[in-house]
Short mmCIF file of N, CA and C and ligand atoms in Angstrom, two decimals:
data_model
loop_
_atom_site.label_atom_id
_atom_site.label_comp_id
_atom_site.label_asym_id
_atom_site.label_seq_id
_atom_site.Cartn_x
_atom_site.Cartn_y
_atom_site.Cartn_z
N MET V 1 6.25 24.52 -32.95
CA MET V 1 6.53 24.09 -34.32
C MET V 1 6.68 25.32 -35.23
N HIS V 2 7.55 25.20 -36.24
CA HIS V 2 7.75 26.25 -37.23
C HIS V 2 6.46 26.46 -38.03
N ASP V 3 6.23 27.71 -38.50
CA ASP V 3 4.99 28.05 -39.23
C ASP V 3 4.69 27.12 -40.39
N SER V 4 5.73 26.83 -41.21
CA SER V 4 5.46 25.99 -42.38
C SER V 4 5.16 24.56 -41.96
N VAL V 5 5.73 24.14 -40.82
CA VAL V 5 5.42 22.80 -40.30
C VAL V 5 3.97 22.75 -39.84
N VAL V 6 3.52 23.82 -39.19
CA VAL V 6 2.13 23.88 -38.73
C VAL V 6 1.19 23.89 -39.93
N ALA V 7 1.50 24.68 -40.94
CA ALA V 7 0.63 24.75 -42.13
C ALA V 7 0.56 23.39 -42.82
N THR V 8 1.70 22.73 -42.94
CA THR V 8 1.72 21.40 -43.57
C THR V 8 0.93 20.41 -42.73
N SER V 9 1.11 20.47 -41.40
CA SER V 9 0.41 19.56 -40.49
C SER V 9 -1.11 19.77 -40.58
N ARG V 10 -1.53 21.04 -40.64
CA ARG V 10 -2.98 21.32 -40.75
C ARG V 10 -3.53 20.75 -42.05
N PHE V 11 -2.78 20.96 -43.13
CA PHE V 11 -3.23 20.45 -44.43
C PHE V 11 -3.32 18.93 -44.40
N LEU V 12 -2.31 18.28 -43.82
CA LEU V 12 -2.33 16.81 -43.75
C LEU V 12 -3.49 16.32 -42.89
N SER V 13 -3.77 17.02 -41.77
CA SER V 13 -4.92 16.64 -40.94
C SER V 13 -6.21 16.73 -41.75
N LEU V 14 -6.36 17.81 -42.49
CA LEU V 14 -7.57 17.99 -43.30
C LEU V 14 -7.75 16.84 -44.29
N ILE V 15 -6.71 16.55 -45.07
CA ILE V 15 -6.90 15.57 -46.15
C ILE V 15 -6.83 14.13 -45.66
N LEU V 16 -6.15 13.89 -44.53
CA LEU V 16 -6.00 12.50 -44.06
C LEU V 16 -7.05 12.10 -43.02
N ARG V 17 -7.71 13.12 -42.41
CA ARG V 17 -8.73 12.79 -41.40
C ARG V 17 -10.14 13.10 -41.84
N HIS V 18 -10.28 14.17 -42.62
CA HIS V 18 -11.64 14.70 -42.83
C HIS V 18 -12.06 14.82 -44.31
N ARG V 19 -11.21 15.41 -45.15
CA ARG V 19 -11.66 15.78 -46.49
C ARG V 19 -10.66 15.41 -47.59
N PRO V 20 -10.35 14.12 -47.75
CA PRO V 20 -9.45 13.78 -48.85
C PRO V 20 -10.01 14.26 -50.20
N ASP V 21 -11.35 14.28 -50.29
CA ASP V 21 -12.00 14.71 -51.53
C ASP V 21 -11.71 16.17 -51.85
N ALA V 22 -11.29 16.96 -50.85
CA ALA V 22 -11.02 18.38 -51.11
C ALA V 22 -9.94 18.55 -52.17
N ILE V 23 -9.03 17.55 -52.29
CA ILE V 23 -8.00 17.64 -53.36
C ILE V 23 -8.11 16.45 -54.32
N GLY V 24 -9.20 15.69 -54.22
CA GLY V 24 -9.38 14.54 -55.11
C GLY V 24 -8.54 13.34 -54.72
N LEU V 25 -8.17 13.26 -53.44
CA LEU V 25 -7.33 12.16 -52.95
C LEU V 25 -8.21 10.99 -52.51
N THR V 26 -7.70 9.77 -52.65
CA THR V 26 -8.40 8.60 -52.14
C THR V 26 -7.53 7.92 -51.09
N LEU V 27 -8.12 7.60 -49.94
CA LEU V 27 -7.41 6.84 -48.90
C LEU V 27 -7.80 5.37 -49.02
N ASP V 28 -6.92 4.46 -48.61
CA ASP V 28 -7.35 3.06 -48.57
C ASP V 28 -8.14 2.81 -47.29
N ASP V 29 -8.59 1.58 -47.08
CA ASP V 29 -9.49 1.28 -45.96
C ASP V 29 -8.86 1.60 -44.61
N ALA V 30 -7.53 1.50 -44.54
CA ALA V 30 -6.84 1.74 -43.28
C ALA V 30 -6.36 3.19 -43.15
N GLY V 31 -6.79 4.03 -44.10
CA GLY V 31 -6.49 5.46 -43.98
C GLY V 31 -5.19 5.92 -44.62
N TRP V 32 -4.53 5.02 -45.37
CA TRP V 32 -3.25 5.39 -46.00
C TRP V 32 -3.46 6.08 -47.34
N ALA V 33 -2.58 7.05 -47.63
CA ALA V 33 -2.58 7.73 -48.93
C ALA V 33 -1.16 7.73 -49.47
N GLY V 34 -1.02 7.68 -50.79
CA GLY V 34 0.30 7.74 -51.42
C GLY V 34 0.88 9.14 -51.28
N ILE V 35 2.14 9.22 -50.86
CA ILE V 35 2.76 10.55 -50.68
C ILE V 35 2.96 11.24 -52.03
N ASP V 36 3.37 10.49 -53.06
CA ASP V 36 3.53 11.11 -54.39
C ASP V 36 2.21 11.66 -54.90
N GLU V 37 1.11 10.95 -54.58
CA GLU V 37 -0.21 11.42 -55.03
C GLU V 37 -0.58 12.73 -54.32
N ILE V 38 -0.29 12.79 -53.02
CA ILE V 38 -0.56 14.03 -52.28
C ILE V 38 0.25 15.18 -52.88
N LEU V 39 1.51 14.94 -53.20
CA LEU V 39 2.36 16.00 -53.77
C LEU V 39 1.80 16.47 -55.11
N ARG V 40 1.24 15.53 -55.86
CA ARG V 40 0.68 15.87 -57.18
C ARG V 40 -0.60 16.69 -57.03
N LEU V 41 -1.40 16.36 -56.03
CA LEU V 41 -2.74 16.96 -55.91
C LEU V 41 -2.78 18.22 -55.02
N ALA V 42 -1.77 18.44 -54.20
CA ALA V 42 -1.80 19.56 -53.25
C ALA V 42 -1.84 20.90 -53.99
N PRO V 43 -2.55 21.89 -53.43
CA PRO V 43 -2.58 23.20 -54.08
C PRO V 43 -1.17 23.78 -54.20
N GLN V 44 -0.90 24.41 -55.35
CA GLN V 44 0.43 24.96 -55.64
C GLN V 44 0.92 25.91 -54.55
N ASP V 45 -0.01 26.76 -54.05
CA ASP V 45 0.44 27.82 -53.14
C ASP V 45 0.92 27.26 -51.79
N LEU V 46 0.65 26.01 -51.53
CA LEU V 46 1.14 25.40 -50.29
C LEU V 46 2.63 25.06 -50.40
N ARG V 47 3.15 25.00 -51.63
CA ARG V 47 4.57 24.65 -51.89
C ARG V 47 4.98 23.39 -51.13
N LEU V 48 4.13 22.40 -51.22
CA LEU V 48 4.40 21.17 -50.49
C LEU V 48 5.51 20.39 -51.18
N THR V 49 6.43 19.86 -50.40
CA THR V 49 7.50 19.01 -50.92
C THR V 49 7.61 17.78 -50.04
N ARG V 50 8.30 16.77 -50.51
CA ARG V 50 8.52 15.56 -49.71
C ARG V 50 9.24 15.94 -48.40
N GLU V 51 10.20 16.86 -48.51
CA GLU V 51 10.96 17.27 -47.32
C GLU V 51 10.03 17.91 -46.30
N ARG V 52 9.10 18.72 -46.77
CA ARG V 52 8.17 19.39 -45.84
C ARG V 52 7.25 18.38 -45.17
N ILE V 53 6.83 17.39 -45.93
CA ILE V 53 5.98 16.35 -45.32
C ILE V 53 6.79 15.59 -44.27
N ASP V 54 8.01 15.19 -44.61
CA ASP V 54 8.84 14.44 -43.65
C ASP V 54 9.07 15.26 -42.39
N ARG V 55 9.28 16.56 -42.56
CA ARG V 55 9.53 17.42 -41.40
C ARG V 55 8.26 17.55 -40.56
N ALA V 56 7.12 17.72 -41.22
CA ALA V 56 5.86 17.86 -40.48
C ALA V 56 5.54 16.58 -39.70
N VAL V 57 5.92 15.44 -40.25
CA VAL V 57 5.70 14.17 -39.55
C VAL V 57 6.66 14.07 -38.36
N ALA V 58 7.93 14.36 -38.60
CA ALA V 58 8.95 14.18 -37.55
C ALA V 58 8.78 15.18 -36.41
N GLU V 59 8.43 16.43 -36.75
CA GLU V 59 8.39 17.48 -35.72
C GLU V 59 7.01 17.69 -35.15
N ASN V 60 6.05 16.89 -35.57
CA ASN V 60 4.68 17.10 -35.09
C ASN V 60 4.60 16.92 -33.58
N ASN V 61 4.00 17.91 -32.90
CA ASN V 61 4.03 17.88 -31.43
C ASN V 61 3.23 16.72 -30.85
N LYS V 62 2.29 16.18 -31.60
CA LYS V 62 1.53 15.03 -31.08
C LYS V 62 1.79 13.76 -31.88
N GLN V 63 2.79 13.79 -32.75
CA GLN V 63 3.10 12.61 -33.59
C GLN V 63 1.83 12.11 -34.27
N ARG V 64 1.12 13.08 -34.90
CA ARG V 64 -0.19 12.77 -35.47
C ARG V 64 -0.15 11.86 -36.70
N PHE V 65 1.00 11.80 -37.38
CA PHE V 65 1.05 11.08 -38.66
C PHE V 65 2.09 9.97 -38.64
N ALA V 66 1.81 8.92 -39.42
CA ALA V 66 2.77 7.83 -39.58
C ALA V 66 3.09 7.66 -41.05
N ILE V 67 4.35 7.37 -41.36
CA ILE V 67 4.76 7.03 -42.73
C ILE V 67 4.99 5.53 -42.79
N SER V 68 4.55 4.91 -43.87
CA SER V 68 4.66 3.46 -43.99
C SER V 68 6.13 3.04 -44.02
N GLU V 69 6.38 1.76 -43.72
CA GLU V 69 7.76 1.29 -43.64
C GLU V 69 8.52 1.49 -44.93
N ASP V 70 7.83 1.33 -46.07
CA ASP V 70 8.53 1.50 -47.35
C ASP V 70 8.64 2.97 -47.75
N GLY V 71 8.11 3.86 -46.92
CA GLY V 71 8.29 5.29 -47.16
C GLY V 71 7.38 5.89 -48.21
N THR V 72 6.45 5.12 -48.76
CA THR V 72 5.65 5.65 -49.87
C THR V 72 4.29 6.19 -49.45
N ARG V 73 3.83 5.82 -48.22
CA ARG V 73 2.46 6.19 -47.84
C ARG V 73 2.43 6.88 -46.48
N ILE V 74 1.35 7.60 -46.22
CA ILE V 74 1.20 8.33 -44.96
C ILE V 74 -0.24 8.19 -44.48
N ARG V 75 -0.44 8.18 -43.14
CA ARG V 75 -1.79 8.23 -42.62
C ARG V 75 -1.80 9.00 -41.29
N ALA V 76 -2.99 9.44 -40.90
CA ALA V 76 -3.17 10.04 -39.57
C ALA V 76 -3.34 8.92 -38.57
N ARG V 77 -2.79 9.11 -37.37
CA ARG V 77 -2.84 8.04 -36.36
C ARG V 77 -4.16 8.00 -35.59
N GLN V 78 -4.89 9.12 -35.59
CA GLN V 78 -6.22 9.16 -34.95
C GLN V 78 -6.90 10.44 -35.39
N GLY V 79 -8.12 10.63 -34.91
CA GLY V 79 -8.80 11.92 -35.13
C GLY V 79 -9.67 11.98 -36.37
N HIS V 80 -9.85 10.83 -37.05
CA HIS V 80 -10.62 10.84 -38.30
C HIS V 80 -12.10 11.14 -38.08
N SER V 81 -12.69 11.81 -39.06
CA SER V 81 -14.15 11.85 -39.13
C SER V 81 -14.63 10.91 -40.24
N ILE V 82 -13.83 10.73 -41.28
CA ILE V 82 -14.21 9.78 -42.33
C ILE V 82 -14.01 8.36 -41.83
N GLU V 83 -14.71 7.45 -42.48
CA GLU V 83 -14.66 6.05 -42.06
C GLU V 83 -13.33 5.43 -42.44
N VAL V 84 -12.57 4.99 -41.44
CA VAL V 84 -11.33 4.25 -41.70
C VAL V 84 -11.24 3.13 -40.67
N ASP V 85 -10.52 2.08 -41.03
CA ASP V 85 -10.26 1.01 -40.07
C ASP V 85 -8.77 1.04 -39.76
N LEU V 86 -8.43 1.60 -38.59
CA LEU V 86 -7.02 1.76 -38.22
C LEU V 86 -6.39 0.43 -37.83
N GLN V 87 -7.19 -0.62 -37.77
CA GLN V 87 -6.71 -1.97 -37.44
C GLN V 87 -6.03 -2.01 -36.08
N LEU V 88 -6.59 -1.26 -35.13
CA LEU V 88 -6.07 -1.29 -33.76
C LEU V 88 -6.73 -2.45 -33.02
N SER V 89 -5.96 -3.12 -32.15
CA SER V 89 -6.56 -4.18 -31.34
C SER V 89 -7.01 -3.60 -30.01
N ALA V 90 -8.07 -4.20 -29.46
CA ALA V 90 -8.56 -3.75 -28.16
C ALA V 90 -7.50 -4.07 -27.09
N VAL V 91 -7.27 -3.12 -26.21
CA VAL V 91 -6.31 -3.32 -25.11
C VAL V 91 -6.93 -2.86 -23.80
N ALA V 92 -6.44 -3.46 -22.69
CA ALA V 92 -6.94 -3.08 -21.37
C ALA V 92 -6.47 -1.65 -21.05
N PRO V 93 -7.38 -0.78 -20.66
CA PRO V 93 -7.01 0.60 -20.37
C PRO V 93 -6.47 0.73 -18.95
N PRO V 94 -5.81 1.86 -18.64
CA PRO V 94 -5.50 2.14 -17.23
C PRO V 94 -6.80 2.36 -16.47
N PRO V 95 -6.79 2.31 -15.15
CA PRO V 95 -8.03 2.42 -14.38
C PRO V 95 -8.80 3.71 -14.66
N ARG V 96 -8.07 4.81 -14.80
CA ARG V 96 -8.72 6.10 -15.05
C ARG V 96 -8.20 6.72 -16.33
N LEU V 97 -9.11 7.28 -17.12
CA LEU V 97 -8.72 8.07 -18.29
C LEU V 97 -9.43 9.42 -18.17
N TYR V 98 -8.95 10.41 -18.91
CA TYR V 98 -9.45 11.78 -18.76
C TYR V 98 -9.97 12.31 -20.09
N HIS V 99 -11.07 13.04 -20.01
CA HIS V 99 -11.63 13.66 -21.21
C HIS V 99 -11.80 15.15 -20.95
N GLY V 100 -11.13 15.96 -21.75
CA GLY V 100 -11.26 17.40 -21.62
C GLY V 100 -12.36 17.90 -22.52
N THR V 101 -13.23 18.72 -21.96
CA THR V 101 -14.30 19.29 -22.77
C THR V 101 -14.55 20.72 -22.28
N ALA V 102 -15.58 21.37 -22.83
CA ALA V 102 -15.91 22.72 -22.40
C ALA V 102 -17.09 22.65 -21.42
N THR V 103 -17.10 23.57 -20.46
CA THR V 103 -18.15 23.54 -19.44
C THR V 103 -19.54 23.60 -20.07
N ARG V 104 -19.66 24.29 -21.22
CA ARG V 104 -21.00 24.42 -21.83
C ARG V 104 -21.54 23.09 -22.35
N PHE V 105 -20.68 22.07 -22.47
CA PHE V 105 -21.17 20.77 -22.96
C PHE V 105 -21.59 19.84 -21.82
N VAL V 106 -21.31 20.24 -20.57
CA VAL V 106 -21.45 19.30 -19.46
C VAL V 106 -22.90 18.85 -19.25
N ALA V 107 -23.85 19.78 -19.35
CA ALA V 107 -25.25 19.41 -19.11
C ALA V 107 -25.68 18.32 -20.09
N SER V 108 -25.29 18.49 -21.34
CA SER V 108 -25.64 17.51 -22.36
C SER V 108 -24.92 16.17 -22.11
N ILE V 109 -23.65 16.24 -21.69
CA ILE V 109 -22.89 15.01 -21.41
C ILE V 109 -23.51 14.28 -20.20
N ARG V 110 -24.03 15.04 -19.25
CA ARG V 110 -24.69 14.40 -18.09
C ARG V 110 -25.93 13.61 -18.55
N ARG V 111 -26.55 14.06 -19.60
CA ARG V 111 -27.74 13.35 -20.12
C ARG V 111 -27.36 12.17 -21.00
N GLU V 112 -26.37 12.38 -21.90
CA GLU V 112 -26.12 11.41 -22.99
C GLU V 112 -24.85 10.61 -22.82
N GLY V 113 -23.99 10.98 -21.84
CA GLY V 113 -22.64 10.42 -21.80
C GLY V 113 -21.79 11.07 -22.88
N LEU V 114 -20.58 10.54 -23.06
CA LEU V 114 -19.69 11.08 -24.10
C LEU V 114 -19.96 10.37 -25.42
N LEU V 115 -20.25 11.17 -26.43
CA LEU V 115 -20.50 10.64 -27.77
C LEU V 115 -19.36 11.05 -28.69
N ARG V 116 -19.17 10.28 -29.76
CA ARG V 116 -18.01 10.54 -30.61
C ARG V 116 -18.23 11.72 -31.55
N ARG V 117 -19.45 12.18 -31.61
CA ARG V 117 -19.77 13.32 -32.47
C ARG V 117 -19.29 13.08 -33.90
N ASP V 118 -18.52 14.03 -34.46
CA ASP V 118 -18.13 13.89 -35.87
C ASP V 118 -16.97 12.92 -36.08
N ARG V 119 -16.35 12.45 -35.00
CA ARG V 119 -15.17 11.60 -35.18
C ARG V 119 -15.54 10.12 -35.08
N ARG V 120 -14.57 9.24 -35.30
CA ARG V 120 -14.83 7.80 -35.26
C ARG V 120 -14.91 7.28 -33.83
N HIS V 121 -14.27 7.98 -32.89
CA HIS V 121 -14.23 7.54 -31.49
C HIS V 121 -14.30 8.74 -30.55
N VAL V 122 -14.64 8.45 -29.29
CA VAL V 122 -14.40 9.40 -28.21
C VAL V 122 -12.90 9.34 -27.88
N HIS V 123 -12.27 10.52 -27.75
CA HIS V 123 -10.82 10.59 -27.47
C HIS V 123 -10.58 10.82 -25.98
N LEU V 124 -9.69 10.01 -25.40
CA LEU V 124 -9.38 10.12 -23.97
C LEU V 124 -7.87 10.19 -23.77
N SER V 125 -7.45 10.84 -22.69
CA SER V 125 -6.02 11.02 -22.41
C SER V 125 -5.65 10.29 -21.12
N THR V 126 -4.38 9.95 -21.00
CA THR V 126 -3.92 9.29 -19.77
C THR V 126 -3.67 10.31 -18.66
N ASP V 127 -3.54 11.58 -19.00
CA ASP V 127 -3.28 12.56 -17.94
C ASP V 127 -4.23 13.75 -18.06
N ALA V 128 -4.54 14.31 -16.88
CA ALA V 128 -5.53 15.39 -16.82
C ALA V 128 -5.03 16.66 -17.51
N GLY V 129 -3.71 16.88 -17.49
CA GLY V 129 -3.16 18.10 -18.12
C GLY V 129 -3.41 18.12 -19.62
N THR V 130 -3.15 16.99 -20.27
CA THR V 130 -3.40 16.90 -21.72
C THR V 130 -4.89 17.10 -21.99
N ALA V 131 -5.73 16.49 -21.15
CA ALA V 131 -7.17 16.61 -21.35
C ALA V 131 -7.62 18.07 -21.21
N ALA V 132 -7.02 18.80 -20.29
CA ALA V 132 -7.39 20.21 -20.11
C ALA V 132 -7.07 21.01 -21.37
N THR V 133 -5.92 20.71 -21.99
CA THR V 133 -5.55 21.39 -23.24
C THR V 133 -6.55 21.06 -24.35
N VAL V 134 -6.95 19.80 -24.43
CA VAL V 134 -7.94 19.39 -25.44
C VAL V 134 -9.26 20.13 -25.20
N GLY V 135 -9.67 20.22 -23.93
CA GLY V 135 -10.94 20.89 -23.60
C GLY V 135 -10.91 22.37 -23.92
N ALA V 136 -9.73 23.00 -23.73
CA ALA V 136 -9.62 24.45 -23.94
C ALA V 136 -9.84 24.83 -25.40
N ARG V 137 -9.72 23.87 -26.33
CA ARG V 137 -10.01 24.16 -27.74
C ARG V 137 -11.47 24.51 -27.94
N HIS V 138 -12.33 24.12 -26.99
CA HIS V 138 -13.77 24.30 -27.17
C HIS V 138 -14.36 25.41 -26.31
N GLY V 139 -13.58 25.95 -25.36
CA GLY V 139 -14.11 26.98 -24.46
C GLY V 139 -13.48 26.84 -23.09
N LYS V 140 -14.25 27.21 -22.06
CA LYS V 140 -13.72 27.09 -20.69
C LYS V 140 -13.58 25.60 -20.38
N PRO V 141 -12.33 25.13 -20.14
CA PRO V 141 -12.15 23.69 -20.04
C PRO V 141 -12.59 23.08 -18.72
N ILE V 142 -13.03 21.85 -18.80
CA ILE V 142 -13.30 21.04 -17.61
C ILE V 142 -12.82 19.62 -17.95
N VAL V 143 -12.24 18.97 -16.95
CA VAL V 143 -11.72 17.62 -17.18
C VAL V 143 -12.63 16.61 -16.49
N LEU V 144 -13.15 15.68 -17.26
CA LEU V 144 -14.01 14.62 -16.73
C LEU V 144 -13.16 13.37 -16.53
N VAL V 145 -13.44 12.65 -15.45
CA VAL V 145 -12.69 11.42 -15.16
C VAL V 145 -13.55 10.23 -15.60
N VAL V 146 -12.95 9.37 -16.41
CA VAL V 146 -13.66 8.19 -16.92
C VAL V 146 -13.14 6.96 -16.18
N ARG V 147 -14.05 6.20 -15.57
CA ARG V 147 -13.67 4.97 -14.86
C ARG V 147 -13.52 3.84 -15.88
N ALA V 148 -12.34 3.86 -16.52
CA ALA V 148 -12.10 2.96 -17.65
C ALA V 148 -12.04 1.50 -17.20
N ASP V 149 -11.55 1.26 -15.99
CA ASP V 149 -11.48 -0.13 -15.52
C ASP V 149 -12.88 -0.74 -15.43
N ALA V 150 -13.81 0.02 -14.88
CA ALA V 150 -15.19 -0.47 -14.76
C ALA V 150 -15.84 -0.62 -16.13
N MET V 151 -15.53 0.32 -17.02
CA MET V 151 -16.09 0.24 -18.38
C MET V 151 -15.61 -1.01 -19.09
N ALA V 152 -14.28 -1.28 -18.98
CA ALA V 152 -13.71 -2.46 -19.63
C ALA V 152 -14.33 -3.73 -19.03
N ALA V 153 -14.51 -3.72 -17.70
CA ALA V 153 -15.11 -4.89 -17.05
C ALA V 153 -16.54 -5.11 -17.52
N ALA V 154 -17.20 -4.02 -17.92
CA ALA V 154 -18.57 -4.12 -18.41
C ALA V 154 -18.62 -4.45 -19.91
N GLY V 155 -17.43 -4.66 -20.52
CA GLY V 155 -17.40 -5.14 -21.90
C GLY V 155 -17.14 -4.08 -22.96
N HIS V 156 -16.84 -2.85 -22.55
CA HIS V 156 -16.54 -1.81 -23.55
C HIS V 156 -15.09 -1.95 -24.03
N ALA V 157 -14.89 -1.85 -25.34
CA ALA V 157 -13.54 -2.00 -25.90
C ALA V 157 -12.81 -0.65 -25.91
N PHE V 158 -11.53 -0.72 -25.61
CA PHE V 158 -10.65 0.45 -25.68
C PHE V 158 -9.52 0.17 -26.67
N PHE V 159 -9.11 1.22 -27.37
CA PHE V 159 -8.02 1.11 -28.34
C PHE V 159 -7.00 2.19 -28.03
N LEU V 160 -5.73 1.89 -28.26
CA LEU V 160 -4.67 2.87 -28.04
C LEU V 160 -4.05 3.21 -29.38
N SER V 161 -4.16 4.48 -29.79
CA SER V 161 -3.56 4.87 -31.07
C SER V 161 -2.04 4.83 -30.94
N GLU V 162 -1.36 4.82 -32.09
CA GLU V 162 0.11 4.71 -32.06
C GLU V 162 0.75 5.94 -31.41
N ASN V 163 0.00 7.03 -31.29
CA ASN V 163 0.56 8.22 -30.63
C ASN V 163 -0.04 8.43 -29.24
N GLY V 164 -0.54 7.35 -28.63
CA GLY V 164 -0.85 7.42 -27.21
C GLY V 164 -2.21 7.99 -26.84
N VAL V 165 -3.12 8.11 -27.81
CA VAL V 165 -4.47 8.59 -27.50
C VAL V 165 -5.38 7.38 -27.31
N TRP V 166 -6.15 7.37 -26.20
CA TRP V 166 -7.08 6.27 -25.95
C TRP V 166 -8.40 6.55 -26.65
N LEU V 167 -8.96 5.51 -27.27
CA LEU V 167 -10.17 5.66 -28.08
C LEU V 167 -11.20 4.64 -27.63
N THR V 168 -12.46 5.06 -27.61
CA THR V 168 -13.55 4.13 -27.33
C THR V 168 -14.79 4.64 -28.06
N ASP V 169 -15.78 3.77 -28.22
CA ASP V 169 -16.93 4.15 -29.05
C ASP V 169 -17.81 5.20 -28.39
N ALA V 170 -18.04 5.06 -27.09
CA ALA V 170 -18.90 5.99 -26.35
C ALA V 170 -18.65 5.73 -24.87
N VAL V 171 -18.88 6.74 -24.04
CA VAL V 171 -18.75 6.55 -22.59
C VAL V 171 -20.11 6.81 -21.94
N PRO V 172 -20.78 5.74 -21.47
CA PRO V 172 -22.07 5.95 -20.79
C PRO V 172 -21.88 6.80 -19.54
N VAL V 173 -22.90 7.54 -19.22
CA VAL V 173 -22.77 8.55 -18.15
C VAL V 173 -22.40 7.92 -16.80
N GLY V 174 -22.81 6.67 -16.58
CA GLY V 174 -22.52 6.02 -15.31
C GLY V 174 -21.04 5.80 -15.04
N PHE V 175 -20.18 5.92 -16.05
CA PHE V 175 -18.74 5.72 -15.87
C PHE V 175 -17.97 7.04 -15.79
N ILE V 176 -18.70 8.16 -15.72
CA ILE V 176 -18.03 9.48 -15.72
C ILE V 176 -18.14 10.11 -14.34
N ASP V 177 -16.99 10.59 -13.82
CA ASP V 177 -17.00 11.43 -12.61
C ASP V 177 -16.91 12.89 -13.04
N PHE V 178 -17.87 13.69 -12.58
CA PHE V 178 -17.96 15.08 -13.06
C PHE V 178 -17.27 16.07 -12.14
N ASP V 179 -16.83 15.65 -10.93
CA ASP V 179 -16.22 16.66 -10.06
C ASP V 179 -14.80 16.31 -9.65
C1 HQG R 1 -18.08 16.94 -26.86
C2 HQG R 1 -7.53 16.71 -30.99
C3 HQG R 1 -22.26 17.53 -25.74
C4 HQG R 1 -16.70 16.47 -26.50
C5 HQG R 1 -7.54 16.51 -29.49
C6 HQG R 1 -15.86 17.43 -27.32
C7 HQG R 1 -8.14 15.14 -29.32
C8 HQG R 1 -20.37 16.32 -26.20
C9 HQG R 1 -16.72 17.67 -28.55
C10 HQG R 1 -8.95 14.95 -30.57
C11 HQG R 1 -21.05 15.11 -25.91
C12 HQG R 1 -16.20 16.97 -29.78
C13 HQG R 1 -10.42 14.92 -30.26
C14 HQG R 1 -22.41 15.21 -25.53
C15 HQG R 1 -19.04 14.61 -26.41
N1 HQG R 1 -22.97 16.43 -25.45
N2 HQG R 1 -20.97 17.51 -26.12
N3 HQG R 1 -23.14 14.12 -25.22
N4 HQG R 1 -20.20 14.08 -26.06
N5 HQG R 1 -19.13 15.97 -26.52
O1 HQG R 1 -12.89 17.87 -31.43
O2 HQG R 1 -12.18 15.09 -27.80
O3 HQG R 1 -4.96 17.99 -32.03
O4 HQG R 1 -14.47 15.95 -31.99
O5 HQG R 1 -16.47 16.60 -25.10
O6 HQG R 1 -6.25 16.60 -28.96
O7 HQG R 1 -12.20 17.60 -28.28
O8 HQG R 1 -6.59 17.27 -33.72
O9 HQG R 1 -13.25 15.89 -29.86
O10 HQG R 1 -15.66 18.63 -26.63
O11 HQG R 1 -7.21 14.11 -29.20
O12 HQG R 1 -4.70 15.78 -33.11
O13 HQG R 1 -18.02 17.15 -28.24
O14 HQG R 1 -8.67 16.07 -31.41
O15 HQG R 1 -6.44 16.10 -31.57
O16 HQG R 1 -15.03 17.63 -30.19
O17 HQG R 1 -10.78 16.12 -29.59
P1 HQG R 1 -13.89 16.86 -30.97
P2 HQG R 1 -12.12 16.21 -28.77
P3 HQG R 1 -5.61 16.82 -32.67
#
């Protein structure tokens, strides 16, 4: 992605997932914010424009953001730490899902299972390669295999974000393969 697209994407992630208050923005219950309001409140030095927002949405490597059908609002598709209701319905997961983490977290995960930590959900990928990239953000990566079919059969709900990330509340240790 181009530098200005990355800068815009980072800013949008910050205000739409974690800190809308940083610029005095308010999100609705489903995480949507008015694009004109963002343009009004964004720091001047970011030189944010409607065109830059549209480009950051279109060229985003993970399709992190969605614009409403009428073109006036924007939200993040997943990754929130603030409370939002994305209005996703529970769906049956594939048999196996993958979670990338850092080796230094493994001992704790063996004790507690996967916890959502600061986010609304535990994030899981359909392929091990994507999970390895996610894990590398935290240190030496390791990919854990989640037996999602057994979890679903045991009554755990799974959600699929609009950009293909699988979400669940927590993964008990009994459903994780560590090797
Ligand atoms: C770890 C990015 C110790 C967990 C990615 C992870 C993803 C534990 C870290 C999305 C634990 C939380 C989310 C336990 C979980 N003990 N550590 N019991 N349970 N952890 O960033 O999954 O690029 O909140 O393994 O691509 O790394 O921003 O979660 O290492 O989709 O769109 O606690 O963020 O998306 O870290 O990443 P994070 P994540 P974007």
